[in-house]
């Protein structure tokens, strides 16, 4: 028997303000058609003034806990993926811990930009598999609107704010790929590509900075590396594209999603797509899409799900789990 990290609940939260593409036509040399054609994005949610990443994360966490039938005090650990924490320190995860009434567990942030939730899931899985936790709240939450250059039409139209969360619990498995829970993970990074996607500020420069991106190069790396990491994760447990019920990719760009699915050999009818409604919410995009997929009746118990993401670093990875 092996300890498996099994999804017990899922939830998400989106800020109230919805910004359609047409709103950018007032301030930028762009159009709704231009944005949709190049990204697939139609609208995104933006946090209200004073609304923080930890607040979004808390709402998503509470929704996931409710589905799991757990109180916040019952969670052993909280792993929060974000690049836009409220403060330099303490971690946003500890702020969520306090907000949900947890005083006996432990909480920490993971920073791998858009790949953050995949990294967080892998860490949470390791905590459960090693016996260091029986229940882990895994969250992806971002307020990327705070690091946007609103004069740069190539980036500011792509991103949005939001949060998603999963509650992982422990179940005994046989060790076979028919088990429920997380079956395989694959994590990668390569710091040589730092300048393709970064924020030009931070503690060392004493300013927050703004997001900068070499879009064409990021696109090229994304398709190649996302397909590779998903294949690698599936191969670790003797599975292939034909075994996959749903791919839930990082929601960055519809063309990246379509190209990666084609390279994987998975039809778009087996891909959960939310980028049109949320834009790129970085570490929040996968848990948001998982929650929407469950709410829409797409993802069901027993389905084999593959998630994959790539972000600044470059950092990328995939997780294979049976729902």
Tab-separated table of C-alpha atoms in Angstrom:
chain	number	residue	atom	x	y	z
A	1	UNK	CA	0.000	0.000	0.000
A	2	UNK	CA	1.099	3.570	-0.694
A	3	UNK	CA	-0.116	6.913	0.601
A	4	UNK	CA	-1.918	8.826	-2.145
A	5	UNK	CA	-2.770	12.540	-2.141
A	6	UNK	CA	-6.403	12.602	-3.286
A	7	UNK	CA	-8.502	15.661	-4.156
A	8	UNK	CA	-11.265	16.113	-1.591
A	9	UNK	CA	-12.509	19.548	-2.577
A	10	UNK	CA	-11.976	22.346	-5.065
A	11	UNK	CA	-13.013	25.988	-5.205
A	12	UNK	CA	-12.209	29.337	-6.762
A	13	UNK	CA	-12.781	33.046	-6.352
A	14	UNK	CA	-12.749	35.912	-8.851
A	15	UNK	CA	-12.787	39.644	-8.111
A	16	UNK	CA	-16.059	41.403	-8.796
A	17	UNK	CA	-14.772	43.760	-11.505
A	18	UNK	CA	-14.883	42.313	-15.030
A	19	UNK	CA	-12.900	44.096	-17.734
A	20	UNK	CA	-13.867	43.236	-21.339
A	21	UNK	CA	-11.394	43.712	-24.170
A	22	UNK	CA	-13.309	46.715	-25.442
A	23	UNK	CA	-12.286	48.684	-22.348
A	24	UNK	CA	-8.670	48.683	-23.552
A	25	UNK	CA	-9.695	50.368	-26.809
A	26	UNK	CA	-10.112	53.602	-24.831
A	27	UNK	CA	-6.456	53.795	-23.772
A	28	UNK	CA	-4.420	51.574	-26.116
A	29	UNK	CA	-3.916	51.076	-29.854
A	30	UNK	CA	-5.756	47.759	-29.808
A	31	UNK	CA	-9.160	46.202	-30.468
A	32	UNK	CA	-11.304	43.435	-29.083
A	33	UNK	CA	-10.743	41.489	-32.319
A	34	UNK	CA	-6.946	41.887	-32.108
A	35	UNK	CA	-6.814	40.600	-28.530
A	36	UNK	CA	-9.131	37.650	-29.201
A	37	UNK	CA	-7.311	36.632	-32.372
A	38	UNK	CA	-3.910	36.537	-30.694
A	39	UNK	CA	-4.803	35.199	-27.261
A	40	UNK	CA	-8.362	33.908	-27.148
A	41	UNK	CA	-9.031	36.243	-24.221
A	42	UNK	CA	-12.365	38.085	-24.123
A	43	UNK	CA	-12.452	39.400	-20.559
A	44	UNK	CA	-10.627	39.225	-17.246
A	45	UNK	CA	-11.265	40.046	-13.573
A	46	UNK	CA	-9.258	42.732	-11.762
A	47	UNK	CA	-8.909	43.098	-8.014
A	48	UNK	CA	-10.467	46.134	-6.359
A	49	UNK	CA	-8.253	48.760	-4.716
A	50	UNK	CA	-7.043	47.292	-1.440
A	51	UNK	CA	-8.091	43.742	-2.402
A	52	UNK	CA	-5.043	41.541	-1.839
A	53	UNK	CA	-3.783	38.167	-3.028
A	54	UNK	CA	-4.283	36.596	0.398
A	55	UNK	CA	-7.902	37.772	0.437
A	56	UNK	CA	-8.588	36.161	-2.945
A	57	UNK	CA	-6.794	33.019	-1.762
A	58	UNK	CA	-8.851	32.869	1.422
A	59	UNK	CA	-12.146	32.938	-0.479
A	60	UNK	CA	-11.012	30.154	-2.814
A	61	UNK	CA	-9.750	28.147	0.162
A	62	UNK	CA	-13.063	28.456	1.995
A	63	UNK	CA	-14.931	27.219	-1.097
A	64	UNK	CA	-12.624	24.191	-1.418
A	65	UNK	CA	-12.900	23.423	2.306
A	66	UNK	CA	-16.691	23.575	2.091
A	67	UNK	CA	-16.717	21.017	-0.739
A	68	UNK	CA	-14.349	18.806	1.249
A	69	UNK	CA	-16.532	19.093	4.358
A	70	UNK	CA	-13.612	20.357	6.457
A	71	UNK	CA	-13.052	23.252	8.804
A	72	UNK	CA	-9.946	25.351	8.218
A	73	UNK	CA	-8.626	24.246	11.606
A	74	UNK	CA	-8.458	20.630	10.378
A	75	UNK	CA	-5.831	21.244	7.682
A	76	UNK	CA	-2.268	20.114	8.409
A	77	UNK	CA	-0.547	22.378	5.893
A	78	UNK	CA	-1.170	25.214	3.442
A	79	UNK	CA	0.918	25.641	0.286
A	80	UNK	CA	0.174	28.842	-1.624
A	81	UNK	CA	1.585	29.474	-5.091
A	82	UNK	CA	1.922	33.162	-5.925
A	83	UNK	CA	4.275	35.755	-7.377
A	84	UNK	CA	2.213	38.655	-6.022
A	85	UNK	CA	2.124	38.128	-2.267
A	86	UNK	CA	0.678	40.949	-0.165
A	87	UNK	CA	4.036	41.710	1.463
A	88	UNK	CA	7.708	40.766	1.095
A	89	UNK	CA	7.094	38.793	4.281
A	90	UNK	CA	5.338	37.170	6.035
A	91	UNK	CA	4.025	34.718	3.457
A	92	UNK	CA	0.546	35.089	2.039
A	93	UNK	CA	-0.029	31.483	3.115
A	94	UNK	CA	0.245	32.425	6.796
A	95	UNK	CA	-2.294	35.197	6.215
A	96	UNK	CA	-4.703	32.622	4.772
A	97	UNK	CA	-3.928	30.321	7.693
A	98	UNK	CA	-5.019	33.015	10.117
A	99	UNK	CA	-8.101	33.912	8.083
A	100	UNK	CA	-9.414	30.320	8.059
A	101	UNK	CA	-8.796	29.813	11.775
A	102	UNK	CA	-5.894	27.381	11.554
A	103	UNK	CA	-3.423	27.551	14.445
A	104	UNK	CA	-1.912	24.057	14.515
A	105	UNK	CA	-0.704	23.546	10.933
A	106	UNK	CA	2.080	25.155	8.918
A	107	UNK	CA	1.939	27.379	5.851
A	108	UNK	CA	4.341	28.602	3.189
A	109	UNK	CA	4.426	30.219	-0.243
A	110	UNK	CA	5.858	28.745	-3.452
A	111	UNK	CA	7.115	31.116	-6.145
A	112	UNK	CA	7.454	29.663	-9.643
A	113	UNK	CA	5.334	32.257	-11.470
A	114	UNK	CA	2.832	30.614	-13.862
A	115	UNK	CA	4.191	27.152	-13.015
A	116	UNK	CA	3.642	27.860	-9.330
A	117	UNK	CA	0.553	25.715	-8.826
A	118	UNK	CA	2.206	22.667	-10.407
A	119	UNK	CA	5.169	23.185	-8.069
A	120	UNK	CA	2.796	23.621	-5.111
A	121	UNK	CA	0.934	20.402	-5.982
A	122	UNK	CA	4.209	18.498	-6.221
A	123	UNK	CA	5.286	19.799	-2.812
A	124	UNK	CA	1.914	19.003	-1.250
A	125	UNK	CA	2.037	15.516	-2.719
A	126	UNK	CA	5.479	14.985	-1.189
A	127	UNK	CA	4.221	16.111	2.228
A	128	UNK	CA	1.395	13.579	2.116
A	129	UNK	CA	3.406	10.730	0.576
A	130	UNK	CA	6.123	11.135	3.225
A	131	UNK	CA	3.646	11.205	6.107
A	132	UNK	CA	4.349	14.817	7.090
A	133	UNK	CA	0.703	15.748	6.480
A	134	UNK	CA	-2.646	14.016	6.029
A	135	UNK	CA	-4.452	17.031	4.602
A	136	UNK	CA	-3.011	19.926	2.586
A	137	UNK	CA	-4.721	23.016	1.261
A	138	UNK	CA	-3.081	23.916	-2.079
A	139	UNK	CA	-3.829	27.378	-3.449
A	140	UNK	CA	-2.881	29.432	-6.491
A	141	UNK	CA	-3.662	33.133	-6.175
A	142	UNK	CA	-2.492	36.254	-7.988
A	143	UNK	CA	-3.095	39.989	-8.356
A	144	UNK	CA	-1.034	40.485	-11.500
A	145	UNK	CA	-2.876	43.741	-12.160
A	146	UNK	CA	-0.485	45.275	-9.603
A	147	UNK	CA	2.576	44.580	-11.794
A	148	UNK	CA	1.146	45.508	-15.198
A	149	UNK	CA	2.472	48.271	-17.417
A	150	UNK	CA	-0.896	49.579	-18.589
A	151	UNK	CA	0.745	51.319	-21.559
A	152	UNK	CA	2.171	48.058	-22.975
A	153	UNK	CA	-0.503	46.519	-25.171
A	154	UNK	CA	1.550	43.354	-25.690
A	155	UNK	CA	1.267	42.349	-22.013
A	156	UNK	CA	-1.387	44.249	-20.062
A	157	UNK	CA	-4.303	42.810	-22.075
A	158	UNK	CA	-3.243	39.238	-21.285
A	159	UNK	CA	-3.410	39.029	-17.503
A	160	UNK	CA	-6.083	38.923	-14.826
A	161	UNK	CA	-6.539	38.346	-11.097
A	162	UNK	CA	-8.081	35.392	-9.278
A	163	UNK	CA	-7.570	32.374	-7.051
A	164	UNK	CA	-8.243	28.647	-7.019
A	165	UNK	CA	-7.719	25.983	-4.373
A	166	UNK	CA	-7.695	22.232	-3.823
A	167	UNK	CA	-7.950	20.265	-0.601
A	168	UNK	CA	-5.797	17.136	-0.717
A	169	UNK	CA	-6.397	14.281	1.701
A	170	UNK	CA	-4.656	10.952	2.191
A	171	UNK	CA	-5.963	7.586	0.978
A	172	UNK	CA	-4.291	4.210	0.741
A	173	UNK	CA	-3.543	3.130	-2.814
A	174	UNK	CA	-2.235	-0.040	-4.420
A	175	UNK	CA	0.664	1.728	-6.090
A	176	UNK	CA	-0.835	1.119	-9.538
A	177	UNK	CA	-1.802	3.807	-12.037
A	178	UNK	CA	-5.462	2.975	-11.427
A	179	UNK	CA	-5.276	4.569	-7.962
A	180	UNK	CA	-7.065	7.827	-7.255
A	181	UNK	CA	-4.870	10.780	-6.383
A	182	UNK	CA	-1.613	12.250	-7.633
A	183	UNK	CA	0.198	9.606	-9.653
A	184	UNK	CA	3.224	11.472	-11.029
A	185	UNK	CA	4.905	14.864	-11.108
A	186	UNK	CA	7.598	16.367	-13.308
A	187	UNK	CA	9.320	19.661	-12.465
A	188	UNK	CA	11.900	21.594	-14.489
A	189	UNK	CA	13.597	24.984	-14.647
A	190	UNK	CA	16.332	26.681	-16.654
A	191	UNK	CA	17.631	30.029	-15.433
A	192	UNK	CA	19.334	30.789	-18.750
A	193	UNK	CA	15.968	32.065	-19.969
A	194	UNK	CA	15.402	34.582	-17.170
A	195	UNK	CA	15.129	37.539	-19.552
A	196	UNK	CA	12.207	36.086	-21.524
A	197	UNK	CA	9.674	36.741	-18.766
A	198	UNK	CA	10.427	38.787	-15.664
A	199	UNK	CA	9.486	41.756	-13.493
A	200	UNK	CA	11.957	44.624	-13.643
A	201	UNK	CA	11.919	45.329	-9.902
A	202	UNK	CA	12.104	43.723	-6.491
A	203	UNK	CA	13.678	44.035	-3.056
A	204	UNK	CA	17.153	44.730	-4.449
A	205	UNK	CA	15.907	47.686	-6.494
A	206	UNK	CA	13.427	48.882	-3.839
A	207	UNK	CA	10.561	49.116	-6.310
A	208	UNK	CA	7.810	46.697	-7.282
A	209	UNK	CA	8.602	46.757	-10.988
A	210	UNK	CA	6.474	45.756	-13.959
A	211	UNK	CA	6.104	42.594	-16.004
A	212	UNK	CA	8.220	42.316	-19.158
A	213	UNK	CA	7.928	39.513	-21.723
A	214	UNK	CA	9.433	38.382	-25.011
A	215	UNK	CA	6.175	36.938	-26.289
A	216	UNK	CA	7.370	35.062	-29.380
A	217	UNK	CA	10.200	33.324	-27.521
A	218	UNK	CA	7.959	32.407	-24.601
A	219	UNK	CA	5.444	30.922	-27.061
A	220	UNK	CA	8.134	28.806	-28.720
A	221	UNK	CA	9.455	27.434	-25.450
A	222	UNK	CA	5.961	26.911	-24.038
A	223	UNK	CA	4.681	24.538	-26.719
A	224	UNK	CA	7.831	22.430	-26.749
A	225	UNK	CA	8.324	22.240	-22.985
A	226	UNK	CA	4.680	21.776	-21.993
A	227	UNK	CA	4.197	18.789	-24.286
A	228	UNK	CA	7.511	17.302	-23.137
A	229	UNK	CA	6.774	17.604	-19.412
A	230	UNK	CA	3.269	16.162	-19.774
A	231	UNK	CA	4.623	13.200	-21.752
A	232	UNK	CA	7.358	12.641	-19.166
A	233	UNK	CA	4.911	12.662	-16.252
A	234	UNK	CA	2.592	10.205	-18.022
A	235	UNK	CA	5.482	7.903	-18.918
A	236	UNK	CA	6.529	7.717	-15.257
A	237	UNK	CA	3.354	5.751	-14.517
A	238	UNK	CA	3.047	3.860	-17.800
A	239	UNK	CA	0.297	6.014	-19.282
A	240	UNK	CA	-0.107	7.873	-22.570
A	241	UNK	CA	-2.262	10.460	-24.282
A	242	UNK	CA	-5.019	7.953	-25.027
A	243	UNK	CA	-5.475	7.347	-21.297
A	244	UNK	CA	-6.087	11.031	-20.530
A	245	UNK	CA	-9.660	12.170	-19.894
A	246	UNK	CA	-8.836	15.842	-19.389
A	247	UNK	CA	-5.886	18.134	-19.920
A	248	UNK	CA	-6.142	21.195	-17.679
A	249	UNK	CA	-3.362	23.477	-18.918
A	250	UNK	CA	-2.070	26.797	-17.714
A	251	UNK	CA	-4.462	29.290	-19.281
A	252	UNK	CA	-2.038	31.710	-20.922
A	253	UNK	CA	-3.019	31.835	-24.578
A	254	UNK	CA	-5.467	29.778	-26.638
A	255	UNK	CA	-2.874	29.238	-29.375
A	256	UNK	CA	-0.410	27.770	-26.877
A	257	UNK	CA	-3.169	25.552	-25.478
A	258	UNK	CA	-4.186	24.339	-28.951
A	259	UNK	CA	-0.605	23.759	-30.134
A	260	UNK	CA	0.326	21.863	-26.977
A	261	UNK	CA	-2.775	19.662	-27.175
A	262	UNK	CA	-1.950	18.831	-30.796
A	263	UNK	CA	1.640	17.982	-29.896
A	264	UNK	CA	0.392	15.777	-27.053
A	265	UNK	CA	-2.106	14.037	-29.324
A	266	UNK	CA	-5.135	15.118	-27.306
A	267	UNK	CA	-8.214	16.613	-28.978
A	268	UNK	CA	-9.506	19.984	-27.803
A	269	UNK	CA	-12.704	18.222	-26.726
A	270	UNK	CA	-10.609	16.832	-23.851
A	271	UNK	CA	-9.078	20.172	-22.821
A	272	UNK	CA	-10.596	22.441	-20.170
A	273	UNK	CA	-10.395	26.023	-21.466
A	274	UNK	CA	-11.166	29.104	-19.364
A	275	UNK	CA	-8.691	31.624	-20.815
A	276	UNK	CA	-11.510	33.467	-22.612
A	277	UNK	CA	-13.109	34.429	-19.291
A	278	UNK	CA	-10.127	34.912	-16.981
A	279	UNK	CA	-7.092	35.744	-19.080
A	280	UNK	CA	-3.740	34.600	-17.737
A	281	UNK	CA	-4.021	34.433	-13.950
A	282	UNK	CA	-0.534	32.914	-13.558
A	283	UNK	CA	-0.382	30.472	-10.610
A	284	UNK	CA	-4.161	30.732	-10.177
A	285	UNK	CA	-5.046	29.582	-13.685
A	286	UNK	CA	-4.884	25.791	-13.221
A	287	UNK	CA	-6.852	25.580	-9.957
A	288	UNK	CA	-9.356	28.072	-11.384
A	289	UNK	CA	-9.794	25.877	-14.459
A	290	UNK	CA	-10.041	22.707	-12.346
A	291	UNK	CA	-12.772	24.278	-10.222
A	292	UNK	CA	-14.679	25.511	-13.277
A	293	UNK	CA	-14.270	22.094	-14.935
A	294	UNK	CA	-15.808	20.383	-11.911
A	295	UNK	CA	-18.602	22.941	-11.632
A	296	UNK	CA	-19.420	22.484	-15.336
A	297	UNK	CA	-19.652	18.708	-14.957
A	298	UNK	CA	-16.607	18.048	-17.139
A	299	UNK	CA	-14.204	16.567	-14.565
A	300	UNK	CA	-15.667	13.635	-12.659
A	301	UNK	CA	-14.453	11.169	-10.048
A	302	UNK	CA	-12.089	8.629	-11.589
A	303	UNK	CA	-11.069	10.818	-14.544
A	304	UNK	CA	-7.381	10.946	-15.427
A	305	UNK	CA	-6.310	14.592	-15.434
A	306	UNK	CA	-3.037	16.112	-16.641
A	307	UNK	CA	-2.077	19.646	-15.675
A	308	UNK	CA	0.925	21.458	-17.160
A	309	UNK	CA	2.311	24.984	-16.913
A	310	UNK	CA	5.294	27.147	-17.777
A	311	UNK	CA	6.316	30.502	-16.350
A	312	UNK	CA	9.170	32.851	-15.636
A	313	UNK	CA	12.457	31.284	-14.717
A	314	UNK	CA	11.856	29.579	-17.034
A	315	UNK	CA	10.082	27.069	-14.801
A	316	UNK	CA	7.733	24.370	-16.051
A	317	UNK	CA	6.184	21.089	-15.030
A	318	UNK	CA	3.226	18.706	-15.052
A	319	UNK	CA	1.127	16.659	-12.660
A	320	UNK	CA	-0.861	13.509	-13.470
A	321	UNK	CA	-3.713	12.737	-11.102
A	322	UNK	CA	-6.810	10.598	-11.022
A	323	UNK	CA	-9.709	12.679	-9.769
